[in-house]
Amino acid sequence: MKYISQFSNRLTQAFKRIEELEKENIKLRKENVTLRTLKPRPSKTGSMKSPSPKGNHHYAQPTASSRNKVKSKPQEAENPNPKSPTFTGRDGATYIYKDCVPIMITPEDDYGWPSSPRYMHSTCSSSEREAKGWVRGWPPLLPTLKKEINSPPTPPPSPPLSASTTLIEVENKPEDDLAERSRLGDDLKLGIHILTDSKTNLDYLRKAAEIAQKSIFDVGKIGGLGRWRAGYSDVFKDGPHLIRLGRDELMSWLGEFPTSELRYNGHPDWKVYLSLLGLVPLRNTISHPSAYELQDSGRTDRLLKSAQEVSVILGDEKGALEIRAMRDALLRDAHNAWQSIKDLYYLSLLPSEERLDFKYHQVNLFEYALLYSDRWDEVERDLYKEVLAVASAWDSKGE
């Protein structure tokens, strides 16, 4: 019997298997080369677009249902003038964008007042607790009323007057003549910021307020300035010293807006109304005096002018001329203060260690010049050169 080793048998089977794999590998390589050389066949149904374009994910593509909705939706005509987007702010106002800038749209009610949303309206409870007086801002602006409540009927046009009659009436206008004779528009203009004595200016303002009170009282006691208004009789019951010039006190009998009852001395109601309310800053300065406001000669002149305007409108010639005299005195005080600065300018150029005695308003002027001189241009520096020189000398000596 012939012996066959089991190892040689297994080796023979392995060789056969290797030969089979090599043949199969050669066959696959040939098929691969054949497939690579074949050209793609043209599609019989034509070119079809891929449902998902290259670069876009499948979830970003419309579905069949959404494509049908787009096809069935009617196309709207393009608006040649599209509206700008609007929005409502926290203040309740509506804004519209114009050139990328929000602009507030202010709707008006029947009387010309800016309307506001319902949630900004006062309730019965809040209206009882709110302060009486002007609540639409300060200073008050006259509304352009679309409707005039209880307005008298328009009188028929008067017959044309002759040329001579018209000239006489124009020449005899009392308000224009008094304004010119009292030089109402002659304001204090020095070109620079000059401070004057606060005590003297306060005396001017107090005297001007007394004159304005007397002008109002003299007209009110003869029935002018709305004699049938509520609270009117209490105002003009005793004397001019009870004419209070605060905002709420004036509007308690003037009302929230002018009416025809305020027409006086040929002036329209709105002019009389605004001139009387123009006394409020004068009253506030007297009641709450401060050196910053009282030393400003330009501001003091404007306050005196507001009192003089009331006297002119109400036809108080004596009072208008008295206030004009105080304005002239203030102008002289300002010129004297400016001249004293010029005199001190020449002393500051001398090498002297003498300590000069400056007044309080002069020291404030020096501090003002030293504080704001860096912001001035060449023109302002030339105007204030004397003030700057004296202020520098005062600062260097430690006064």
CSV table of C-alpha atoms in Angstrom, one decimal:
chain,number,residue,atom,x,y,z
A,1,MET,CA,0.0,0.0,0.0
A,2,LYS,CA,1.3,3.4,-1.0
A,3,TYR,CA,1.4,6.1,1.7
A,4,ILE,CA,0.2,9.7,0.8
A,5,SER,CA,1.1,12.5,3.2
A,6,GLN,CA,-1.8,14.8,4.3
A,7,PHE,CA,0.4,17.8,4.0
A,8,SER,CA,1.2,17.3,0.3
A,9,ASN,CA,-2.5,16.9,-0.4
A,10,ARG,CA,-3.4,20.2,1.2
A,11,LEU,CA,-0.6,21.9,-0.6
A,12,THR,CA,-1.9,20.6,-4.0
A,13,GLN,CA,-5.4,22.0,-3.2
A,14,ALA,CA,-3.9,25.4,-2.3
A,15,PHE,CA,-2.0,25.6,-5.7
A,16,LYS,CA,-5.2,24.8,-7.5
A,17,ARG,CA,-7.1,27.5,-5.6
A,18,ILE,CA,-4.4,30.1,-6.4
A,19,GLU,CA,-4.6,29.3,-10.1
A,20,GLU,CA,-8.4,29.7,-10.1
A,21,LEU,CA,-8.1,33.1,-8.4
A,22,GLU,CA,-5.5,34.3,-10.8
A,23,LYS,CA,-7.7,33.3,-13.8
A,24,GLU,CA,-10.7,35.1,-12.2
A,25,ASN,CA,-8.6,38.2,-11.6
A,26,ILE,CA,-7.5,38.3,-15.2
A,27,LYS,CA,-11.1,38.0,-16.3
A,28,LEU,CA,-12.2,40.8,-14.1
A,29,ARG,CA,-9.5,43.1,-15.3
A,30,LYS,CA,-10.5,42.5,-18.9
A,31,GLU,CA,-14.2,43.3,-18.1
A,32,ASN,CA,-13.1,46.5,-16.3
A,33,VAL,CA,-11.1,47.7,-19.3
A,34,THR,CA,-14.0,46.9,-21.6
A,35,LEU,CA,-16.5,48.9,-19.5
A,36,ARG,CA,-14.2,51.9,-19.3
A,37,THR,CA,-13.8,52.1,-23.1
A,38,LEU,CA,-17.6,52.0,-23.7
A,39,LYS,CA,-19.4,55.4,-24.5
A,40,PRO,CA,-22.7,56.2,-22.7
A,41,ARG,CA,-25.8,55.6,-24.7
A,42,PRO,CA,-28.1,58.6,-25.5
A,43,SER,CA,-31.3,58.6,-23.5
A,44,LYS,CA,-34.5,57.8,-25.4
A,45,THR,CA,-36.7,60.1,-23.2
A,46,GLY,CA,-34.5,63.1,-23.8
A,47,SER,CA,-32.3,65.0,-21.4
A,48,MET,CA,-33.8,65.1,-17.8
A,49,LYS,CA,-32.6,67.6,-15.3
A,50,SER,CA,-31.5,66.3,-12.0
A,51,PRO,CA,-34.1,66.9,-9.3
A,52,SER,CA,-31.4,68.3,-7.1
A,53,PRO,CA,-29.0,70.8,-8.8
A,54,LYS,CA,-25.4,70.3,-8.2
A,55,GLY,CA,-24.3,71.9,-5.0
A,56,ASN,CA,-27.8,72.0,-3.3
A,57,HIS,CA,-28.9,69.5,-0.8
A,58,HIS,CA,-32.0,67.5,-1.4
A,59,TYR,CA,-33.8,69.0,1.7
A,60,ALA,CA,-33.4,72.5,0.2
A,61,GLN,CA,-35.3,71.5,-3.0
A,62,PRO,CA,-39.0,72.0,-3.5
A,63,THR,CA,-41.2,69.0,-3.4
A,64,ALA,CA,-43.8,68.1,-6.0
A,65,SER,CA,-46.6,69.5,-3.9
A,66,SER,CA,-44.9,72.8,-3.4
A,67,ARG,CA,-44.1,73.1,-7.1
A,68,ASN,CA,-47.8,72.6,-7.9
A,69,LYS,CA,-48.8,75.4,-5.4
A,70,VAL,CA,-46.4,77.8,-7.1
A,71,LYS,CA,-47.9,77.0,-10.5
A,72,SER,CA,-51.5,77.4,-9.3
A,73,LYS,CA,-50.8,80.7,-7.5
A,74,PRO,CA,-52.0,83.7,-9.6
A,75,GLN,CA,-49.2,86.2,-10.4
A,76,GLU,CA,-49.9,89.6,-9.0
A,77,ALA,CA,-49.2,92.7,-11.0
A,78,GLU,CA,-46.1,94.5,-9.9
A,79,ASN,CA,-46.7,97.8,-8.1
A,80,PRO,CA,-44.8,100.6,-9.8
A,81,ASN,CA,-44.9,102.6,-6.5
A,82,PRO,CA,-44.3,100.2,-3.6
A,83,LYS,CA,-45.1,101.6,-0.2
A,84,SER,CA,-42.3,102.2,2.2
A,85,PRO,CA,-42.4,99.9,5.3
A,86,THR,CA,-43.8,101.5,8.5
A,87,PHE,CA,-43.6,100.7,12.1
A,88,THR,CA,-44.9,102.0,15.4
A,89,GLY,CA,-42.5,103.1,18.1
A,90,ARG,CA,-42.7,102.8,21.9
A,91,ASP,CA,-44.1,106.4,22.1
A,92,GLY,CA,-47.1,105.3,20.0
A,93,ALA,CA,-46.1,107.3,16.9
A,94,THR,CA,-46.0,105.8,13.5
A,95,TYR,CA,-42.8,106.0,11.5
A,96,ILE,CA,-42.1,105.5,7.8
A,97,TYR,CA,-38.7,104.9,6.2
A,98,LYS,CA,-37.5,107.5,3.7
A,99,ASP,CA,-34.0,107.1,2.3
A,100,CYS,CA,-33.3,104.7,5.1
A,101,VAL,CA,-34.2,107.3,7.8
A,102,PRO,CA,-37.3,106.8,10.0
A,103,ILE,CA,-39.6,109.9,9.8
A,104,MET,CA,-42.5,110.2,12.2
A,105,ILE,CA,-46.0,110.4,10.7
A,106,THR,CA,-48.2,112.7,12.8
A,107,PRO,CA,-51.9,112.1,12.2
A,108,GLU,CA,-54.2,114.9,13.1
A,109,ASP,CA,-57.6,115.0,14.6
A,110,ASP,CA,-60.6,117.2,13.6
A,111,TYR,CA,-59.1,120.2,15.3
A,112,GLY,CA,-55.5,119.9,14.0
A,113,TRP,CA,-54.0,118.4,17.2
A,114,PRO,CA,-51.6,115.4,16.8
A,115,SER,CA,-53.6,112.3,17.6
A,116,SER,CA,-52.3,109.5,19.7
A,117,PRO,CA,-53.2,105.8,20.1
A,118,ARG,CA,-56.0,104.8,22.4
A,119,TYR,CA,-53.7,103.3,25.0
A,120,MET,CA,-52.0,106.7,25.5
A,121,HIS,CA,-55.3,108.5,26.3
A,122,SER,CA,-56.1,109.6,29.8
A,123,THR,CA,-58.7,107.7,31.8
A,124,CYS,CA,-61.3,109.3,34.1
A,125,SER,CA,-59.1,108.5,37.1
A,126,SER,CA,-55.8,109.8,35.7
A,127,SER,CA,-57.4,112.9,34.3
A,128,GLU,CA,-58.5,113.9,37.8
A,129,ARG,CA,-54.9,113.5,39.2
A,130,GLU,CA,-53.0,115.2,36.4
A,131,ALA,CA,-51.7,118.8,36.8
A,132,LYS,CA,-53.9,121.5,35.3
A,133,GLY,CA,-52.4,123.7,32.7
A,134,TRP,CA,-50.6,123.3,29.4
A,135,VAL,CA,-49.8,119.6,28.9
A,136,ARG,CA,-48.8,119.6,25.3
A,137,GLY,CA,-45.2,120.9,25.8
A,138,TRP,CA,-43.6,124.3,26.5
A,139,PRO,CA,-43.5,126.9,25.1
A,140,PRO,CA,-47.0,126.4,23.7
A,141,LEU,CA,-47.4,126.3,19.9
A,142,LEU,CA,-50.6,127.6,18.4
A,143,PRO,CA,-52.6,124.9,16.6
A,144,THR,CA,-53.8,125.4,13.1
A,145,LEU,CA,-57.5,124.7,13.8
A,146,LYS,CA,-59.5,123.1,11.0
A,147,LYS,CA,-62.7,123.9,12.9
A,148,GLU,CA,-63.4,126.9,15.0
A,149,ILE,CA,-65.9,126.2,17.8
A,150,ASN,CA,-68.5,128.8,18.5
A,151,SER,CA,-66.8,131.2,16.1
A,152,PRO,CA,-68.8,134.3,15.2
A,153,PRO,CA,-70.1,134.6,11.7
A,154,THR,CA,-67.8,136.2,9.2
A,155,PRO,CA,-68.8,139.8,8.7
A,156,PRO,CA,-69.7,141.0,5.2
A,157,PRO,CA,-66.8,142.7,3.3
A,158,SER,CA,-66.6,146.4,4.0
A,159,PRO,CA,-66.8,148.8,1.1
A,160,PRO,CA,-63.5,149.9,-0.4
A,161,LEU,CA,-62.0,152.9,1.3
A,162,SER,CA,-60.4,155.9,-0.4
A,163,ALA,CA,-56.7,156.3,-0.6
A,164,SER,CA,-56.7,159.2,1.9
A,165,THR,CA,-58.7,157.2,4.5
A,166,THR,CA,-56.4,154.2,4.2
A,167,LEU,CA,-53.3,156.3,4.8
A,168,ILE,CA,-54.8,157.9,7.9
A,169,GLU,CA,-55.7,154.6,9.4
A,170,VAL,CA,-52.2,153.1,8.7
A,171,GLU,CA,-50.5,156.2,10.2
A,172,ASN,CA,-52.7,156.1,13.4
A,173,LYS,CA,-52.1,152.5,14.4
A,174,PRO,CA,-51.4,152.8,18.1
A,175,GLU,CA,-49.6,149.5,18.6
A,176,ASP,CA,-47.1,150.2,15.8
A,177,ASP,CA,-46.5,153.7,16.9
A,178,LEU,CA,-45.9,152.7,20.6
A,179,ALA,CA,-43.6,149.9,19.6
A,180,GLU,CA,-41.5,152.3,17.5
A,181,ARG,CA,-41.5,155.1,20.1
A,182,SER,CA,-40.4,152.7,22.9
A,183,ARG,CA,-37.8,151.0,20.6
A,184,LEU,CA,-39.2,147.5,21.3
A,185,GLY,CA,-36.9,145.8,18.8
A,186,ASP,CA,-33.7,147.6,19.9
A,187,ASP,CA,-32.0,144.6,21.5
A,188,LEU,CA,-28.7,144.5,23.4
A,189,LYS,CA,-26.1,143.4,20.9
A,190,LEU,CA,-22.4,143.6,21.9
A,191,GLY,CA,-21.0,140.8,19.9
A,192,ILE,CA,-19.5,139.1,23.0
A,193,HIS,CA,-20.7,137.5,26.2
A,194,ILE,CA,-20.7,140.2,28.9
A,195,LEU,CA,-21.7,139.6,32.5
A,196,THR,CA,-23.1,142.4,34.7
A,197,ASP,CA,-24.1,142.7,38.3
A,198,SER,CA,-26.8,140.2,39.3
A,199,LYS,CA,-28.4,142.3,42.0
A,200,THR,CA,-28.9,145.2,39.6
A,201,ASN,CA,-30.4,143.0,37.0
A,202,LEU,CA,-32.7,141.3,39.5
A,203,ASP,CA,-34.0,144.8,40.5
A,204,TYR,CA,-34.7,145.5,36.8
A,205,LEU,CA,-36.6,142.3,36.3
A,206,ARG,CA,-38.7,142.8,39.5
A,207,LYS,CA,-39.7,146.3,38.4
A,208,ALA,CA,-40.5,145.1,34.9
A,209,ALA,CA,-42.7,142.4,36.3
A,210,GLU,CA,-44.6,144.9,38.4
A,211,ILE,CA,-45.2,147.1,35.4
A,212,ALA,CA,-46.5,144.1,33.4
A,213,GLN,CA,-48.8,143.2,36.2
A,214,LYS,CA,-50.2,146.7,36.3
A,215,SER,CA,-50.7,146.7,32.5
A,216,ILE,CA,-52.7,143.5,32.7
A,217,PHE,CA,-54.8,144.7,35.6
A,218,ASP,CA,-55.7,148.0,34.0
A,219,VAL,CA,-57.0,146.2,30.9
A,220,GLY,CA,-58.7,143.4,32.9
A,221,LYS,CA,-60.6,145.7,35.2
A,222,ILE,CA,-62.3,147.4,32.3
A,223,GLY,CA,-63.5,144.1,30.8
A,224,GLY,CA,-60.7,143.1,28.4
A,225,LEU,CA,-58.8,139.8,28.1
A,226,GLY,CA,-61.8,137.5,28.3
A,227,ARG,CA,-64.0,138.9,31.1
A,228,TRP,CA,-66.5,136.0,30.9
A,229,ARG,CA,-64.0,133.3,31.5
A,230,ALA,CA,-64.2,131.1,34.6
A,231,GLY,CA,-62.0,132.4,37.4
A,232,TYR,CA,-61.6,135.8,35.6
A,233,SER,CA,-63.2,137.9,38.4
A,234,ASP,CA,-60.9,136.4,41.1
A,235,VAL,CA,-57.8,137.5,39.2
A,236,PHE,CA,-58.8,141.2,38.8
A,237,LYS,CA,-60.6,141.5,42.1
A,238,ASP,CA,-58.1,143.4,44.3
A,239,GLY,CA,-55.0,144.8,42.7
A,240,PRO,CA,-52.1,144.2,40.2
A,241,HIS,CA,-50.1,142.5,42.9
A,242,LEU,CA,-52.4,139.5,42.7
A,243,ILE,CA,-51.8,139.0,39.0
A,244,ARG,CA,-49.7,135.9,39.2
A,245,LEU,CA,-47.4,135.3,36.2
A,246,GLY,CA,-46.9,131.5,36.6
A,247,ARG,CA,-47.8,129.2,33.7
A,248,ASP,CA,-50.7,127.5,35.5
A,249,GLU,CA,-52.0,130.7,37.0
A,250,LEU,CA,-52.1,132.5,33.6
A,251,MET,CA,-53.7,129.6,31.8
A,252,SER,CA,-56.4,129.2,34.5
A,253,TRP,CA,-58.1,132.2,32.9
A,254,LEU,CA,-56.4,132.5,29.5
A,255,GLY,CA,-57.3,128.9,28.5
A,256,GLU,CA,-55.4,126.3,26.6
A,257,PHE,CA,-55.5,128.1,23.3
A,258,PRO,CA,-56.5,131.7,22.2
A,259,THR,CA,-60.0,132.7,21.4
A,260,SER,CA,-61.5,135.9,20.0
A,261,GLU,CA,-62.2,137.2,23.5
A,262,LEU,CA,-58.4,138.0,23.8
A,263,ARG,CA,-58.3,140.4,20.9
A,264,TYR,CA,-57.3,143.9,22.2
A,265,ASN,CA,-56.0,147.2,20.9
A,266,GLY,CA,-56.0,146.0,17.3
A,267,HIS,CA,-53.9,142.9,18.0
A,268,PRO,CA,-55.1,139.4,17.1
A,269,ASP,CA,-55.9,137.0,19.9
A,270,TRP,CA,-52.9,134.7,19.3
A,271,LYS,CA,-50.5,137.7,19.7
A,272,VAL,CA,-52.0,138.7,23.0
A,273,TYR,CA,-52.0,135.1,24.1
A,274,LEU,CA,-48.4,134.5,23.4
A,275,SER,CA,-47.2,137.8,24.8
A,276,LEU,CA,-48.9,137.0,28.2
A,277,LEU,CA,-47.4,133.5,28.3
A,278,GLY,CA,-44.1,135.0,27.4
A,279,LEU,CA,-43.9,136.4,30.9
A,280,VAL,CA,-43.5,132.9,32.4
A,281,PRO,CA,-39.6,132.8,32.1
A,282,LEU,CA,-39.5,136.3,33.7
A,283,ARG,CA,-41.5,135.1,36.6
A,284,ASN,CA,-39.3,131.9,36.9
A,285,THR,CA,-36.1,133.9,37.0
A,286,ILE,CA,-37.4,136.2,39.7
A,287,SER,CA,-38.8,133.3,41.8
A,288,HIS,CA,-35.7,131.1,41.4
A,289,PRO,CA,-32.8,133.5,41.0
A,290,SER,CA,-29.4,132.2,40.1
A,291,ALA,CA,-26.1,134.1,39.3
A,292,TYR,CA,-25.7,132.2,36.0
A,293,GLU,CA,-29.0,133.6,34.6
A,294,LEU,CA,-29.0,137.0,36.3
A,295,GLN,CA,-25.4,138.0,35.3
A,296,ASP,CA,-26.1,137.2,31.6
A,297,SER,CA,-26.9,140.7,30.2
A,298,GLY,CA,-28.3,139.4,26.9
A,299,ARG,CA,-30.7,137.1,28.7
A,300,THR,CA,-31.8,139.9,31.1
A,301,ASP,CA,-32.5,142.1,28.1
A,302,ARG,CA,-34.7,139.5,26.5
A,303,LEU,CA,-36.7,139.1,29.7
A,304,LEU,CA,-37.2,142.8,30.0
A,305,LYS,CA,-38.3,142.9,26.4
A,306,SER,CA,-41.0,140.3,27.1
A,307,ALA,CA,-42.5,142.6,29.7
A,308,GLN,CA,-42.2,145.6,27.5
A,309,GLU,CA,-44.0,143.8,24.7
A,310,VAL,CA,-47.0,143.1,27.0
A,311,SER,CA,-47.2,146.8,27.9
A,312,VAL,CA,-47.0,147.8,24.2
A,313,ILE,CA,-49.7,145.3,23.1
A,314,LEU,CA,-52.0,146.4,26.0
A,315,GLY,CA,-51.4,150.1,25.2
A,316,ASP,CA,-49.6,151.0,28.4
A,317,GLU,CA,-47.4,153.7,27.1
A,318,LYS,CA,-46.0,154.8,30.5
A,319,GLY,CA,-45.0,151.2,31.4
A,320,ALA,CA,-43.5,150.5,28.0
A,321,LEU,CA,-41.3,153.6,28.2
A,322,GLU,CA,-40.2,152.8,31.8
A,323,ILE,CA,-39.1,149.3,30.8
A,324,ARG,CA,-37.3,150.8,27.8
A,325,ALA,CA,-35.4,153.1,30.2
A,326,MET,CA,-34.3,150.0,32.2
A,327,ARG,CA,-33.1,148.3,29.0
A,328,ASP,CA,-31.1,151.3,28.2
A,329,ALA,CA,-29.6,151.3,31.7
A,330,LEU,CA,-28.7,147.6,31.2
A,331,LEU,CA,-27.0,148.5,27.9
A,332,ARG,CA,-24.9,151.2,29.7
A,333,ASP,CA,-24.0,148.7,32.4
A,334,ALA,CA,-22.8,146.2,29.8
A,335,HIS,CA,-20.8,148.9,28.0
A,336,ASN,CA,-19.2,150.0,31.3
A,337,ALA,CA,-18.4,146.4,32.1
A,338,TRP,CA,-16.7,146.0,28.7
A,339,GLN,CA,-14.8,149.2,29.1
A,340,SER,CA,-13.5,148.2,32.5
A,341,ILE,CA,-12.2,145.0,30.9
A,342,LYS,CA,-10.4,147.0,28.3
A,343,ASP,CA,-8.9,149.2,31.0
A,344,LEU,CA,-7.7,146.2,33.0
A,345,TYR,CA,-6.2,144.8,29.7
A,346,TYR,CA,-3.6,147.5,29.6
A,347,LEU,CA,-2.8,147.0,33.3
A,348,SER,CA,-2.3,143.3,32.7
A,349,LEU,CA,0.4,144.0,30.2
A,350,LEU,CA,2.5,145.8,32.8
A,351,PRO,CA,5.0,143.7,34.9
A,352,SER,CA,3.2,144.5,38.1
A,353,GLU,CA,2.5,142.3,41.1
A,354,GLU,CA,-0.4,144.4,42.2
A,355,ARG,CA,-3.5,142.5,43.1
A,356,LEU,CA,-6.6,144.0,41.6
A,357,ASP,CA,-10.0,143.8,43.2
A,358,PHE,CA,-12.4,142.1,40.8
A,359,LYS,CA,-16.2,141.8,41.2
A,360,TYR,CA,-18.0,138.5,41.3
A,361,HIS,CA,-19.4,138.8,37.8
A,362,GLN,CA,-16.0,139.7,36.5
A,363,VAL,CA,-14.5,136.6,38.0
A,364,ASN,CA,-17.2,134.5,36.4
A,365,LEU,CA,-16.4,136.1,33.1
A,366,PHE,CA,-12.7,135.2,33.5
A,367,GLU,CA,-13.5,131.6,34.4
A,368,TYR,CA,-15.9,131.4,31.4
A,369,ALA,CA,-13.1,132.7,29.0
A,370,LEU,CA,-10.5,130.3,30.4
A,371,LEU,CA,-12.8,127.3,30.2
A,372,TYR,CA,-14.1,127.8,26.7
A,373,SER,CA,-11.2,129.6,24.9
A,374,ASP,CA,-9.9,126.3,23.5
A,375,ARG,CA,-13.1,125.9,21.5
A,376,TRP,CA,-13.1,129.4,20.0
A,377,ASP,CA,-12.1,130.2,16.4
A,378,GLU,CA,-9.8,133.0,15.3
A,379,VAL,CA,-12.7,135.5,15.1
A,380,GLU,CA,-13.9,134.8,18.6
A,381,ARG,CA,-10.4,134.9,20.0
A,382,ASP,CA,-9.9,138.3,18.4
A,383,LEU,CA,-13.2,139.6,20.0
A,384,TYR,CA,-12.2,138.2,23.4
A,385,LYS,CA,-8.5,139.1,23.3
A,386,GLU,CA,-8.8,141.6,26.1
A,387,VAL,CA,-10.9,139.3,28.3
A,388,LEU,CA,-8.4,136.4,27.7
A,389,ALA,CA,-5.4,138.6,28.6
A,390,VAL,CA,-7.0,139.9,31.8
A,391,ALA,CA,-8.2,136.4,32.7
A,392,SER,CA,-4.7,134.9,32.1
A,393,ALA,CA,-3.2,137.6,34.3
A,394,TRP,CA,-5.8,137.0,37.0
A,395,ASP,CA,-5.2,133.2,36.8
A,396,SER,CA,-1.4,133.5,37.0
A,397,LYS,CA,-1.6,135.6,40.1
A,398,GLY,CA,-3.8,133.0,41.8
A,399,GLU,CA,-6.7,135.4,42.5
